[in-house]
Amino acid sequence: MAFTVVRFIGLCSLLLGYGVHVEASHLVILHLQSHQNTTATHQPYRTGYHFQPAKNWINDPNGPIIYKGIYHLFYQYNPYGAVWGNIVWAHATSTDLVNWVHHEIAIKPSIDSDINGCWSGSATILPGDKPAILYTGIDPQNRQVQNLAVPKNLSDQFLREWIKPPQNPVMTPIDGINASSFRDPSTAWKGSDGRWRVIIGSKIDQQGKAILYRSKDFIHWVRAQHPLHSSNNTGMWECPDFFPVSVNSTVGLDTSVNGPSVKHVLKMSLNDKLHDYYQIGTYDLKMDKFVPVDNGSFNNGSDLRYDYGKFYASKTFFDSSMKRRILWGWINESDSEQVDVNKGWSGVQAIPRNLWLDKTGKQVVQWPIEEIEKLHEKPIDWHNTELKAGSVLEVLGVTASQADVDVSFDLSTLENAENMDPSWANPQMLCSEKGSSVKGSLGPFGLLVLASKGLEEQTAIFFRVFKPEKSFVVLMCSDQSRSSLGQDLDKTTYGAFLDVDPLQEGLSLRSLIDHSIVESFGGKGKACITARVYPELAINENVHLFVFNNGTENVRISKLKAWSMKKAQITY
Ligand code: DQQ
């Protein structure tokens, strides 16, 4: 049988008939899109407390909101298979962002302007507590257009039915907009002139753009003459997100807030790199433009990322009940499509993260929402433990396949740290060259998670401290190279530089471990790395957890707390 793999993400165009080139952003495998899954009974990689549906493919989180005290998560879903295709908006609700109840599909192709797919978008709460969704529809000519959907019944707090007003589509790719690069409307915000604004991801040639639209009534949208922001050589900007953060507190803000004590974050999912990049800046209301503080361009190599591992197409929302901004992100698989078809599913949503501006104003900080602590059980508490050079200590008493571990290291001196070579500018490369098995001086030290008893399999999350001319540099790594004895897996090692002073603040690492996912937060959320791994030996009760130090210097564990995690209740 001749299998049809149409294209790889971001690399070429897809001819879907009608003589029109349409770019999809996912691997399109036509013969598997509606392939009946074999429902494998051996499922060691399904997660215990991450969000995932019973089966099939999922990708981007869409339109998260809180409405009448209920959290809503919509997401891109293929109802018929474990690879991307047949895309609709699936829907689940929760009272705590941990336990979820699924509802019927909220938005599926039903009108001309979404007949070939209901792609990503966002929700906005309009005055009078009225939610509205803007999403990308694929029309009969396979053009990307923007549609509006509103709840059928506002007194249903679960917002189970959505209707599409007759004015759809409300934005179309005219006047030079590329019909295959025009998607993913953001949450809208209101300017001081009372008009709504929304941005749509786009590109012209290789220049990425956040096209700006304005509207008085949320139905009639007029394109602004200039984009909110654009940047050369960045390719297609997917899933733009634009929101204010407070400069002097960790409290979240409604998306329309602006003023002197506010900075703005502009996030883009760069289709060419498949990573979520963000910039911090100000929102110039007069010009209706985003002005990055450091002239950031999304392509200068040192750009900020939410997560230096697997995390894409993310989206925030303002949780008005807890006055916080929450970030959702999609974690895709690291195995092959055929394996996904065999296991019957693909994709997981990351644990929602509380997000705020760091005190330095130079980056954001992310931390798992406090509600997941409800799942903690069987606490382990270590204090003041010497972690000698070359040692590996097992953390006993925790269900190591499904756990939350938070460890802090104290370094008494940085004197013996290795010298930093100024050419080591790329942390991911540095982590691959200096993996966990490469001896160092101050580090590598950290956690070995999802590990087999004899350490044949292990995912290492660790730090190394270097000394440049002056001061120091902290490197945080997630090394998947020995995560599984299995073949044909993406075992890329990830890395990030961590902006903390280890002598003043110590070095902390929290890892959320969930069978095939490890979400790690370094320096209390200043650098995040998510890994996707598929051990063969280290599954279920055969999983172990260790702390290790492969440097020549001793370090001290000032505290280690670990908990087994209960299963989240997800009802399908
Ligand atoms: N996924 C959606 C698009 C978006 C992409 C399609 C990002 O709307 O650009 O499923 O992962």
Coordinates of N, CA and C and ligand atoms in Angstrom, one line a residue, residues 25-26 59-60 76 84 87 119-120 136 183-184 238-239 312-313 330, ligand 1:
S25 N 0.0 23.1 9.7 CA 1.2 23.2 10.5 C 1.6 21.9 11.2
H26 N 0.9 20.8 10.8 CA 1.2 19.6 11.4 C 1.5 18.5 10.3
N59 N -4.0 18.4 20.0 CA -2.9 19.4 20.0 C -3.4 20.7 20.7
D60 N -3.2 21.9 20.1 CA -3.3 23.1 20.9 C -4.4 23.3 21.9
Q76 N -7.7 21.3 20.3 CA -7.7 20.7 18.9 C -7.7 19.2 19.1
W84 N -2.8 13.9 13.4 CA -3.5 15.2 13.1 C -4.5 15.0 11.9
I87 N -10.0 18.2 12.2 CA -9.9 18.9 13.5 C -11.1 19.7 13.9
W119 N -9.9 25.2 13.3 CA -8.5 25.3 13.9 C -8.5 26.3 15.1
S120 N -7.3 26.6 15.5 CA -7.1 27.2 16.9 C -7.7 28.6 17.0
T136 N -10.1 29.9 13.8 CA -9.9 29.8 12.4 C -10.7 28.7 11.8
R183 N -4.0 32.7 10.7 CA -4.8 31.9 11.7 C -4.5 32.2 13.1
D184 N -5.3 31.6 13.9 CA -5.2 31.5 15.4 C -5.5 32.9 16.1
E238 N 2.4 31.3 14.8 CA 1.1 30.6 15.1 C 0.7 31.0 16.6
C239 N -0.6 30.9 16.8 CA -1.1 31.0 18.2 C -0.6 32.2 18.9
Y312 N 4.3 23.6 23.1 CA 4.0 24.4 21.9 C 2.5 24.9 21.9
A313 N 2.3 25.9 21.1 CA 0.9 26.4 20.8 C 0.2 26.8 22.1
W330 N 0.6 22.7 24.9 CA 0.5 21.3 24.3 C 1.9 20.6 24.3
Ligands
DQQ1 N1 -2.4 24.0 15.1 C1 -3.7 24.4 14.6 C2 -3.4 25.7 13.9 C3 -2.2 26.2 14.6 C4 -1.4 25.0 14.8 C5 -4.3 23.4 13.7 C6 -0.4 25.1 15.9 O1 -4.5 26.6 14.0 O2 -1.6 27.2 13.8 O3 -4.6 22.2 14.4 O4 0.0 23.9 16.4

